[in-house]
XYZ file of C-alpha atoms in Angstrom:
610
model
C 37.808 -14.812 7.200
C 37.207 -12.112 9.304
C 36.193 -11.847 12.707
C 33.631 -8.466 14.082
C 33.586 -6.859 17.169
C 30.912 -4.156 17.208
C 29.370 -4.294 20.563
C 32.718 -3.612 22.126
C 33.722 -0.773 19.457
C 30.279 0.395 20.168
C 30.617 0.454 23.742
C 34.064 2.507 23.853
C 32.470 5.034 21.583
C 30.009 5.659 24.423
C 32.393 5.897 26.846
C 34.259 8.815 24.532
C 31.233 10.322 24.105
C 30.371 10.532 27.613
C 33.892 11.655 29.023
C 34.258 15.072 29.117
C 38.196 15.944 28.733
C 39.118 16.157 25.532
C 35.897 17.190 23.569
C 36.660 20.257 20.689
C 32.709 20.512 19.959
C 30.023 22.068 21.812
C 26.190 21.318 20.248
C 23.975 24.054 21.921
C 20.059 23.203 22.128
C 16.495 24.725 23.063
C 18.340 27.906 22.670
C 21.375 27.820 24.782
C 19.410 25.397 27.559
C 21.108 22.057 27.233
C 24.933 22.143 25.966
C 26.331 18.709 24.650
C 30.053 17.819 23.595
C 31.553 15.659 20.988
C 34.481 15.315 19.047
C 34.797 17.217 15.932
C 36.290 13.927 13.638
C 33.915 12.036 14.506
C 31.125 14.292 13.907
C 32.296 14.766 10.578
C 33.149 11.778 9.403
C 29.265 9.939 10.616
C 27.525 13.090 8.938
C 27.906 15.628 5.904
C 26.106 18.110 7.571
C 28.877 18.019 10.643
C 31.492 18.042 8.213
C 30.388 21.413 6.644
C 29.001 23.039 9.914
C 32.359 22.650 10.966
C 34.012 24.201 8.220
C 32.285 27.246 8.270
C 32.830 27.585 11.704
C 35.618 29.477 13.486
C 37.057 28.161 17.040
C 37.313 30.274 20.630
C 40.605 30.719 22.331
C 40.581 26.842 23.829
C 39.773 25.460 20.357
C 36.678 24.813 20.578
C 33.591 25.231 17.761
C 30.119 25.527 19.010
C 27.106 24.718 16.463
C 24.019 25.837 17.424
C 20.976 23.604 16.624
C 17.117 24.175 17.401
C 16.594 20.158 17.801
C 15.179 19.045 21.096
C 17.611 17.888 23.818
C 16.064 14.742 24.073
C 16.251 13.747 20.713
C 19.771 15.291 20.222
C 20.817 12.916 22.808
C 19.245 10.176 20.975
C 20.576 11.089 17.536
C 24.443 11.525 19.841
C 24.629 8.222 20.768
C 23.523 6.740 17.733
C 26.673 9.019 15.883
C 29.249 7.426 18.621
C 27.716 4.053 19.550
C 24.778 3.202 16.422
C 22.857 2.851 19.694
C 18.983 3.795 19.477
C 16.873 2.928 21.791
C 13.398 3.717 21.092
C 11.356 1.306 24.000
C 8.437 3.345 25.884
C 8.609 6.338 23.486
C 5.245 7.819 21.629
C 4.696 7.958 17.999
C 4.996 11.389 17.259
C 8.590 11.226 19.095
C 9.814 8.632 16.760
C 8.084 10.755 13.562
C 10.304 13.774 15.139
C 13.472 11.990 15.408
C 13.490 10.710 11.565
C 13.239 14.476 10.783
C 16.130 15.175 13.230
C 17.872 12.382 11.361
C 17.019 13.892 7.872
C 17.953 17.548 8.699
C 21.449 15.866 10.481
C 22.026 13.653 7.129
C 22.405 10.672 8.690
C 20.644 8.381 6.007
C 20.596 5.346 7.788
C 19.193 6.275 10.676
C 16.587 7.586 8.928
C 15.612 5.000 6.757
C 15.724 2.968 9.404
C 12.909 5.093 11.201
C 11.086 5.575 8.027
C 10.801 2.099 7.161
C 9.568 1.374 11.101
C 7.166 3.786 11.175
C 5.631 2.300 7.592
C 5.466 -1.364 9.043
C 4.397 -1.029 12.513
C 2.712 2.294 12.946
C 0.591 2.346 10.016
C -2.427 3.471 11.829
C -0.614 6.464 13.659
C 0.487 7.425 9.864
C -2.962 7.357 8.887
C -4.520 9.159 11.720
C -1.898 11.899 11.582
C -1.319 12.350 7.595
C -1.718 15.414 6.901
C 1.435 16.166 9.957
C 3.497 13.956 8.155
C 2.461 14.955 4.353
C 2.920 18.522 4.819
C 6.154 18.313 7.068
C 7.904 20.842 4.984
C 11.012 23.390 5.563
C 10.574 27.299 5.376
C 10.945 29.374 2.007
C 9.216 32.365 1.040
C 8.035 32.606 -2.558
C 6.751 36.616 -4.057
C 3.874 37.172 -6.447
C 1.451 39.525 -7.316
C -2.198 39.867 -5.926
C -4.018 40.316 -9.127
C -2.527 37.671 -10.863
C -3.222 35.383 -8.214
C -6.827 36.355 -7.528
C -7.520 35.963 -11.194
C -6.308 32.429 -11.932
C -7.270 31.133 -8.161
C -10.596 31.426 -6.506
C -8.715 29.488 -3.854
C -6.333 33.187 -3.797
C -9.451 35.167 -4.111
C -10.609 34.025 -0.923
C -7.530 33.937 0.774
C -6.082 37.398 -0.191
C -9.819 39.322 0.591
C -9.423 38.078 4.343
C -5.667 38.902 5.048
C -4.661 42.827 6.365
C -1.618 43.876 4.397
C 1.380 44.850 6.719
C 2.980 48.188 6.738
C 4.621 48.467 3.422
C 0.880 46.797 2.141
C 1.749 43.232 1.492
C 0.072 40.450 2.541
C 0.992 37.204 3.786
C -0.232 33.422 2.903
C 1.042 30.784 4.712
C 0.901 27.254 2.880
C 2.266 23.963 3.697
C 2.626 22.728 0.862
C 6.411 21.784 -0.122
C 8.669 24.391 -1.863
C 9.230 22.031 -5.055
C 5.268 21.801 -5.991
C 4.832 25.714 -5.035
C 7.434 26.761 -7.613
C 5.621 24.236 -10.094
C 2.249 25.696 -9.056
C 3.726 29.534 -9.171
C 5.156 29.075 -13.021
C 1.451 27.371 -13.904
C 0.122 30.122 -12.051
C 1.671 32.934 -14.441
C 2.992 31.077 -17.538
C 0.681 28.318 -18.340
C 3.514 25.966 -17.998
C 4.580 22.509 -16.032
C 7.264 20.643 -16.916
C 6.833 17.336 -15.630
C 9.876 15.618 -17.173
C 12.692 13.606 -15.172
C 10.028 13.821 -11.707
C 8.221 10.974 -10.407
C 4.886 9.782 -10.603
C 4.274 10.259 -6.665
C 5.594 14.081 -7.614
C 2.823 14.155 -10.021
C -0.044 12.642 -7.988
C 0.652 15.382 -4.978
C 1.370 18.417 -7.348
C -2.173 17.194 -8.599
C -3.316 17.573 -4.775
C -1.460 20.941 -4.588
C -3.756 21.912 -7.942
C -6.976 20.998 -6.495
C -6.192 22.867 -3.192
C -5.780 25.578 -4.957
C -8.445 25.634 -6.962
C -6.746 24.882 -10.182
C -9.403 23.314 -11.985
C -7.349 22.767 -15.411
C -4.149 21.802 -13.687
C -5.902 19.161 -11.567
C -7.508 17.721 -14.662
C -4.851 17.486 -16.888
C -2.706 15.839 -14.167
C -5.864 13.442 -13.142
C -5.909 12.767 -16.651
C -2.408 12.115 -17.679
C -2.114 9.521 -14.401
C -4.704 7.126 -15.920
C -3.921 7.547 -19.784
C -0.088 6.801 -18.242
C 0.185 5.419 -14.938
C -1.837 2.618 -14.836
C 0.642 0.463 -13.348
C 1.682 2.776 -10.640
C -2.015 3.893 -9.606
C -2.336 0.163 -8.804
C 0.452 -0.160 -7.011
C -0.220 1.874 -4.492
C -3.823 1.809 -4.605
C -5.035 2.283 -1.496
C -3.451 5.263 -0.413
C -5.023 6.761 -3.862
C -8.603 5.488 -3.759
C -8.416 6.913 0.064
C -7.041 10.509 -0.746
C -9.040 11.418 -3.979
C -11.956 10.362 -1.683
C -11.233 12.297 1.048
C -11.044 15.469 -1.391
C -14.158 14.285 -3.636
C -13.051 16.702 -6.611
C -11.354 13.715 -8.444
C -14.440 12.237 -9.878
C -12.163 10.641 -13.312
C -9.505 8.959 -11.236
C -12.460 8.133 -8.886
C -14.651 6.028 -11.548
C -11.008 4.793 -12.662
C -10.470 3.097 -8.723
C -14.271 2.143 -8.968
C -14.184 0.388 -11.765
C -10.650 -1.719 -10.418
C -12.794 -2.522 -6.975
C -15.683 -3.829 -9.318
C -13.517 -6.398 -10.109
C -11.303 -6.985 -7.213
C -13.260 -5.805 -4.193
C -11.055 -7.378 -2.011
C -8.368 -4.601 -2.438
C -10.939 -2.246 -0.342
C -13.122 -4.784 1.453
C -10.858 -7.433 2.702
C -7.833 -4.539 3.391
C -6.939 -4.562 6.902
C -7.928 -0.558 6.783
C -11.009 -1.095 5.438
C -12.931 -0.020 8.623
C -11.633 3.454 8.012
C -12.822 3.567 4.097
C -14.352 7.403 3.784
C -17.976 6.987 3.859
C -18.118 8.972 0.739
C -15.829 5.953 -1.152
C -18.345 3.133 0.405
C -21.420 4.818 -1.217
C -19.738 5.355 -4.197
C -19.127 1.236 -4.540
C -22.577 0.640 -2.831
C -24.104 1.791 -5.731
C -22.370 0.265 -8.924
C -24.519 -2.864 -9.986
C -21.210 -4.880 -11.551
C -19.787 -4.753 -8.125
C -18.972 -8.738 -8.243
C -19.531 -9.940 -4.446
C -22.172 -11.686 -3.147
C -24.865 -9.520 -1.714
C -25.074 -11.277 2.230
C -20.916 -10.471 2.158
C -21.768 -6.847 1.338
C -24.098 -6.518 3.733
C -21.821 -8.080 6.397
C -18.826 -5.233 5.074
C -21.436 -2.297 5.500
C -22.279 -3.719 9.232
C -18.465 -3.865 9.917
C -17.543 -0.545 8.703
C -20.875 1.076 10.694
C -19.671 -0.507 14.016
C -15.927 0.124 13.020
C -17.312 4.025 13.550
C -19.185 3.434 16.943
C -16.102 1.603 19.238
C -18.318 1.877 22.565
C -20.877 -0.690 20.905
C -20.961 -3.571 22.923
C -19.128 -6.412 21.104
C -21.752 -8.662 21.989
C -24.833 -8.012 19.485
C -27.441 -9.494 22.690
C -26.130 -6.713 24.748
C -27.508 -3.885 22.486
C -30.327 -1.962 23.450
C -32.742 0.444 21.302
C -30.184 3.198 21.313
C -27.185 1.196 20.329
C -29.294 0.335 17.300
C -30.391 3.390 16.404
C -26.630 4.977 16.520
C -25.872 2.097 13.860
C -29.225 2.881 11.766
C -27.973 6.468 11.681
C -24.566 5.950 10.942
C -25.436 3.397 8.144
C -28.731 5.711 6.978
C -26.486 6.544 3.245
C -25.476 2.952 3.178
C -28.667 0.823 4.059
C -31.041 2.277 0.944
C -28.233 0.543 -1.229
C -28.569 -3.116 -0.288
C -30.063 -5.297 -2.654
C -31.889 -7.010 -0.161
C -34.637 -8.771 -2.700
C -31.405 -10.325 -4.185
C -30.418 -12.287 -0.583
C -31.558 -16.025 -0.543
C -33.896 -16.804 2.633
C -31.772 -18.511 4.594
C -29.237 -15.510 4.195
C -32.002 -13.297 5.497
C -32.456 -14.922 8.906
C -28.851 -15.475 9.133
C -27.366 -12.095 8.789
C -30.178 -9.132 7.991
C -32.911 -10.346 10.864
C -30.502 -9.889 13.571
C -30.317 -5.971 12.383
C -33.829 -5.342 11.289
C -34.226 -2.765 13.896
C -31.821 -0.730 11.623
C -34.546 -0.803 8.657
C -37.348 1.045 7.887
C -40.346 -0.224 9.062
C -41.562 -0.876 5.351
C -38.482 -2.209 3.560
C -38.345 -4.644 6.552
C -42.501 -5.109 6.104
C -41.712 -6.188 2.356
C -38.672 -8.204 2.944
C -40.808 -10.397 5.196
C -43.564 -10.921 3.041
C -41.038 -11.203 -0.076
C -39.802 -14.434 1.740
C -43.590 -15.964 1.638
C -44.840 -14.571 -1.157
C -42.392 -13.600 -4.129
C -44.254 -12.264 -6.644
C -46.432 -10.203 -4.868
C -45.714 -6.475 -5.468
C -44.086 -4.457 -2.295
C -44.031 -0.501 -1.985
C -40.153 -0.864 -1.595
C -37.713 0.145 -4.347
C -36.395 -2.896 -5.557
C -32.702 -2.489 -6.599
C -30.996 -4.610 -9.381
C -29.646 -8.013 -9.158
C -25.484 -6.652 -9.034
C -23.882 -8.588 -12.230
C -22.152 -10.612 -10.789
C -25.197 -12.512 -9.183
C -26.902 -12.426 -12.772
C -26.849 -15.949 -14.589
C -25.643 -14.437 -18.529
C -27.298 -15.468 -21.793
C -25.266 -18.038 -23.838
C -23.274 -16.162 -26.398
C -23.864 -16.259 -30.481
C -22.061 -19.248 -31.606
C -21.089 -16.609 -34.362
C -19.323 -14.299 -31.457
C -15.855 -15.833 -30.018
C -15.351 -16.665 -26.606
C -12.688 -14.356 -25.242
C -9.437 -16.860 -23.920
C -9.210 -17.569 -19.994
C -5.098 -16.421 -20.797
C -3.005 -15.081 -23.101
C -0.174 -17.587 -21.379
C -1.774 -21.092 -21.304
C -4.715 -23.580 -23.081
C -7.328 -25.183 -21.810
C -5.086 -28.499 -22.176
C -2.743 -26.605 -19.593
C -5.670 -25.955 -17.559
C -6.438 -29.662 -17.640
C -2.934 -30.487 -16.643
C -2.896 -28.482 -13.482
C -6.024 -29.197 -12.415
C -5.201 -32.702 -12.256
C -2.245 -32.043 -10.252
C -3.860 -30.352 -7.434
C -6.256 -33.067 -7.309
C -3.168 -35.898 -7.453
C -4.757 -37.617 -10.026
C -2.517 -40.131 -12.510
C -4.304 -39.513 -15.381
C -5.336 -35.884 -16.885
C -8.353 -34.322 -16.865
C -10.085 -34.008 -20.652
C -10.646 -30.100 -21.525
C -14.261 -30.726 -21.223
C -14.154 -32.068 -17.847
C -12.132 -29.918 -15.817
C -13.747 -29.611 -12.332
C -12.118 -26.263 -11.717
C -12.283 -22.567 -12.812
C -9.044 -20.487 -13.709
C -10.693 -17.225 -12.628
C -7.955 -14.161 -13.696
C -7.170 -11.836 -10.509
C -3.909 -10.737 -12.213
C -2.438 -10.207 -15.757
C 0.843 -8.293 -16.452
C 0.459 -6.882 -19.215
C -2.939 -4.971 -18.271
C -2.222 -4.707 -14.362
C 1.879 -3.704 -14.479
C 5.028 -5.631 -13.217
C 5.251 -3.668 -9.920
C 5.960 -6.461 -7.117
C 3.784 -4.220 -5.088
C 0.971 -4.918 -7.392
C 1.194 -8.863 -6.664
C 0.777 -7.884 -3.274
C -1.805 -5.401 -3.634
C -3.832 -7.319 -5.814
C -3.692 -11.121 -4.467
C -3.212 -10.111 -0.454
C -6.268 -12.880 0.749
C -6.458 -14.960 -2.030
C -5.923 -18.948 -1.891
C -6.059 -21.702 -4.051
C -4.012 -19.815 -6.531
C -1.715 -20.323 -9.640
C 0.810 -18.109 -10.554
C 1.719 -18.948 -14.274
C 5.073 -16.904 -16.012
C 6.160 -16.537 -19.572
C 9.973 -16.199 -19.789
C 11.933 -14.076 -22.518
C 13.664 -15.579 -25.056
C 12.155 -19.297 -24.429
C 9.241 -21.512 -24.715
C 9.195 -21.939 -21.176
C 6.243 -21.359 -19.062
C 6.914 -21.623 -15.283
C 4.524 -21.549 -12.541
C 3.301 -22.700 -9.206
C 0.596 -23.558 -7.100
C 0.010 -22.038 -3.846
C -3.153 -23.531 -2.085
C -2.915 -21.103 1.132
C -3.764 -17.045 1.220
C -0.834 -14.771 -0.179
C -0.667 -11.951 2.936
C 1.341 -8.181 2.476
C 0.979 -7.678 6.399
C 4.291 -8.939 7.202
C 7.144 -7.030 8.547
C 10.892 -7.444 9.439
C 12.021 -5.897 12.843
C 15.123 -4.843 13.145
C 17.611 -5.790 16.241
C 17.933 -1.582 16.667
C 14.244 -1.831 17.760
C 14.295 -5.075 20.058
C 11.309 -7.025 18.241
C 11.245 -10.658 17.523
C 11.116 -11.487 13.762
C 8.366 -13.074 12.557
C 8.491 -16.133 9.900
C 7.445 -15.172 6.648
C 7.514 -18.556 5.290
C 4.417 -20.991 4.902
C 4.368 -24.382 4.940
C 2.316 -26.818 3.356
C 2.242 -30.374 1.719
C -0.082 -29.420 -0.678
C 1.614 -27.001 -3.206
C 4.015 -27.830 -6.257
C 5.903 -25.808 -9.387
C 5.757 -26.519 -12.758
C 6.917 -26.110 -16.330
C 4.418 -26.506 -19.167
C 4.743 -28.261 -22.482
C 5.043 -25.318 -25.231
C 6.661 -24.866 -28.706
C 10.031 -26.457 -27.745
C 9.463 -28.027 -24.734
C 8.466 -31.471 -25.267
C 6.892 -32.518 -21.748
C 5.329 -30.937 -18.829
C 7.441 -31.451 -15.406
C 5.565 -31.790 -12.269
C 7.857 -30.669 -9.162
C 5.998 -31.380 -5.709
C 7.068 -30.094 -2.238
C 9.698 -31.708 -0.958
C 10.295 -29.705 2.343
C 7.197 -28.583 3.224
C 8.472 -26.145 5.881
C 9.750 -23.648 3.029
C 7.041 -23.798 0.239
C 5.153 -20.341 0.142
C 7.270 -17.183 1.336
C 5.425 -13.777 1.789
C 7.302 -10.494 1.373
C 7.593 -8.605 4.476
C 6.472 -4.900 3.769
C 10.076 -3.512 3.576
C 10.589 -6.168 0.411
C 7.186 -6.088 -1.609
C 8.776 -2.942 -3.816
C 11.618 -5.673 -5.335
C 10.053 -9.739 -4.346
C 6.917 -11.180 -6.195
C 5.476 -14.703 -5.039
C 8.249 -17.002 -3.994
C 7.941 -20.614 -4.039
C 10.849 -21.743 -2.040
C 14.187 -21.231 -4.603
C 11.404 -20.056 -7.299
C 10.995 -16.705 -7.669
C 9.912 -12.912 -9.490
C 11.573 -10.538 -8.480
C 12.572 -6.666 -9.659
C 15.113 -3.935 -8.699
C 13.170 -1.708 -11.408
C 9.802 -2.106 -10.059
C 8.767 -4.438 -13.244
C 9.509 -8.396 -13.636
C 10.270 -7.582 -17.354
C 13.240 -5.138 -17.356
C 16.136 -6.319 -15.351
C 16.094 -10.331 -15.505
C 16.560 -10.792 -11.936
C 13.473 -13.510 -11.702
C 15.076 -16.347 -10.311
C 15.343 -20.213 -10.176
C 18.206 -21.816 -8.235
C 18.498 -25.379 -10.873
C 21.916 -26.316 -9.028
C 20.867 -25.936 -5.973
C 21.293 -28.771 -3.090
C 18.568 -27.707 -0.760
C 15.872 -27.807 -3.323
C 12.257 -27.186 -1.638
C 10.985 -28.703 -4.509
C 11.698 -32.640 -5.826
C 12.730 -31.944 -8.975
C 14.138 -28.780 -11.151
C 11.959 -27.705 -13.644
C 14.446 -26.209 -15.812
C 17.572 -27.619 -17.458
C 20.828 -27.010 -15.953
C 21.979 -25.440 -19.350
C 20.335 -22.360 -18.509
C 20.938 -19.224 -16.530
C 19.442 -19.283 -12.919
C 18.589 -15.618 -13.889
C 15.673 -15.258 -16.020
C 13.485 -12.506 -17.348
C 9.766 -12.428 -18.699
C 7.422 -11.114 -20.908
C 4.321 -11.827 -18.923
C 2.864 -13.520 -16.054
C -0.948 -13.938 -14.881
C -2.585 -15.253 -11.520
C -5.218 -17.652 -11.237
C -8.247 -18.166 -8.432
C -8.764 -21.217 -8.767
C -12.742 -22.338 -8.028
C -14.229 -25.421 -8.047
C -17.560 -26.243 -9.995
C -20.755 -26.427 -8.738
């Protein structure tokens, strides 16, 4: 055993660091303004950069070394007492200081610190990141990089323009300032003059911003071959992190490939944009762009209701209540919404969805579309002067198939009989359903093998969703695991740290209504049926900081990944021995590893019949 003492170590640190007899260090900031002193061990011994600082640098008569940094004094004091005490107190300080200190913390080498920062800003200050992006993207130390004009002008309109609008100095060169980083400007630079870009050993989020780099530039065949080689080979990652893409390539509307690519994902899963917790700050340019595809499978009334939240999302001095509005408050919505509103399929709405949601906004319409919506309610078949848009697909009732054509499976994991089984578990029933009377759909959000084993992909993809069934094939076994989760899988949690004085908030979601399972297959005789047992533990939701390594978690029941993919390093996980099972009953024999690894895994909505 062994017993720790930190907040006393920590507090006689402090008290070093703030007597002033014995220090062999002088730190001298905002040029010679503000002098602090330390001790030179243990400078060197929190932080490599310290250590060789210190080596290189010779002592005065008394002993003493003085390093010279350009830091502010108020963050050096910060990043002082966090090297003596791991002390940082960050309470009534902006944004932008906290942004400044993780740099301080980078350029110092003090990882942990500034992980520590890094992973606080991401959880807690996500707006601020997004307001201030291009600060934080382009954050980027000095070097100088040489080059010729004509070259430049010749493969760069973007150089053209720049070089025809900058004096030369004395010695006639000119000067282009860029803030992009070093690493993608010495990429760009050999493209520029060689024709070449070596993109092995870097990593996909290199690739997607050296693409950025290329369209800023003007690079037309750069950008395309990198826009290109993302989708034929990233698949997986550009769903990952899908939002930040389908934001960016919007907000630089030259990416119209690995646009169609995100449009055709949302088409499917709208509820990766739409029901995003940042959807109110979608580019109008990306809203259009899904306003118009007909397949986009949501109900037209729940489009409309997005398009009215993202127009009033833009106009925060609306009055929150809609009786308060007057004939200007409407008209600022009309003319924010004016691309949006021709898009609607309002001749697709049912009635009763008409007075419910459009007729308290018909002062936004045109006095003719709202003319023909009204008499389209009385009179449907008469003609209107209106463009009427398409039904979207996924409103539009589909001819039966040839009997000679086959239906396309549900899953490439489990039957209809499987189907069957768990649908008579959720409803309790005794007996099981017959495959021809199951009362449910298994509607597919996720599949493995076509969406990637990413954790952060779970999380992207099934944030919102309830009534779901997670279903897992494991390697080297006939076992299929799964479990059913009857509440809304959420990515918005976080962890708080103690070094920022939050409370932690409870990931975990309770519920008597969800079990796990193992399915009858190949060698495994009979299904098991495991329901909750302690109901406090039965759903856990990865906070932020986790969703790169955890899956969906059903109590001791797990996916998880070190590698980014549930296939490669069998660290999935079911505790059979243990205790303090959530669950009544283990669903695998104790024979077997706790460890397990798979070859695919799918998640199911599932629906109920009308």
């Amino acid at each position: 055993m062994s017993l720790k003492f930190f907040d006393k170590l920590s507090q006689n640190f402090i008290e070093l660091l703030n007597e002033k007899n014995d220090y062999n260090v002088i730190i001298e900031v905002e040029n010679k303004e503000k002098l602090f002193t330390a001790h030179s061990n243990i400078l060197k011994y929190r932080s490599q950069y310290f250590r060789k600082e210190l080596e290189n640098i010779q002592p005065n008569e008394n002993n003493i070394k003085t390093i010279k940094s350009s830091v502010s004094a108020q963050i050096f004091d910060i990043i002082l007492k966090y090297i003596y005490g791991g002390i940082v107190n960050l309470e009534n300080v902006k944004t932008r200081f906290i942004f400044d200190l993780m740099l301080a913390a980078n350029e110092f080498e003090l990882d942990e610190l500034t992980n520590k920062l890094e992973t606080h800003l991401i959880d807690t200050k996500a707006s601020w990141l997004k307001t201030y992006f291009s600060l934080i993207y382009l954050e980027n130390k000095e070097k100088l990089f040489t080059a010729h004009s004509n070259i430049l002008k010749y493969r760069s309109q973007y150089f053209r323009k720049e070089l025809e609008n900058i004096q030369p100095n004395e010695n006639n060169i000119k000067t282009i300032k860029s803030s992009v980083s070093a690493q993608i400007f010495d990429i760009i630079l050999k493209y520029i003059y060689g024709g070449i870009v070596n993109l092995e050993n870097v990593k996909t989020r290199f690739i997607f911003d050296l693409m950025l780099a290329a369209n800023e530039f003007e690079l037309d065949e750069l950008t395309n071959k990198l826009e290109t080689h993302l989708i034929d080979t990233k698949a997986s990652w550009l769903k990952t992190y899908f939002s930040l893409i389908y934001r960016t390539i919007f907000s630089k509307s030259n990416f119209k490939n690995l646009e169609n690519y995100c449009n055709d994902i949302i088409t499917k899963h709208p509820s990766l944009i739409f029901e995003n917790s940042d959807f109110a700050s979608l580019p109008e340019s990306a809203l259009i762009s899904l306003l118009k595809r007909d397949e986009l499978k949501m109900e037209e009334v729940k489009i409309w209701d997005y398009v009215i939240k993202w127009g009033i999302a833009q106009n925060p001095t609306l009055p929150v209540n809609l009786e308060e509005w007057s004939k200007e408050n409407f008209l600022t919505l009309k003319i924010t919404l004016q691309q949006c509103l021709p898009l609607i399929r309002y001749f697709h709405i049912s009635n009763t969805e008409i007075v419910d949601k459009i007729v308290p906004y018909k002062r936004i319409l045109d006095k003719q579309l709202w003319k023909d919506i009204i008499q389209h309610l009385g009179a449907p078949d008469r003609p209107v002067k209106s463009i009427i848009l398409p039904a979207r697909s996924a409103s539009v009732t589909e001819l039966p198939l040839r009997a000679e054509v086959p239906k396309e499976p549900f899953s490439t994991i489990i039957s209809e009989e499987h189907a069957a089984e768990i649908s008579s578990w959720i409803d309790c029933k005794t007996t099981t359903y017959s495959t021809k009377n199951i009362p449910y759909k298994f509607e597919l959000i996720l599949n493995g093998t076509k969406d990637g084993f990413a954790p952060q992909t779970f999380w992207n993809i099934c944030h919102g969703h309830a009534k779901t069934v997670v279903i897992t094939k494991v390697k080297g076994t006939d076992e299929i695991l799964g479990g059913y989760n009857p509440l809304a899988w959420d990515n918005t949690y976080v962890i708080s740290d103690l070094l920022f004085g939050r409370r932690r908030r409870s990931n975990w979601m309770g519920t008597g209504d969800s079990f796990i399972f193992s399915l009858k297959n190949g060698n495994i005789q009979n299904s098991i049926l495991s329901r909750i047992n302690n109901s406090e533990y039965a759903i856990w939701n990865a906070p932020k900081a986790y969703q790169d390594k955890f899956g969906p978690r059903f109590g001791v029941f797990y996916l998880y990944s070190e590698k980014s993919n549930f296939t490669l390093d069998n660290k999935n996980y079911y505790a059979i021995n243990d205790l303090n099972q959530c669950y009544e009953k283990p669903i695998r024999t104790s024979t077997l590893s706790d460890h397990f690894s798979i070859i695919n895994y799918e998640v199911f909505k599932i629906v109920r019949k009308s």
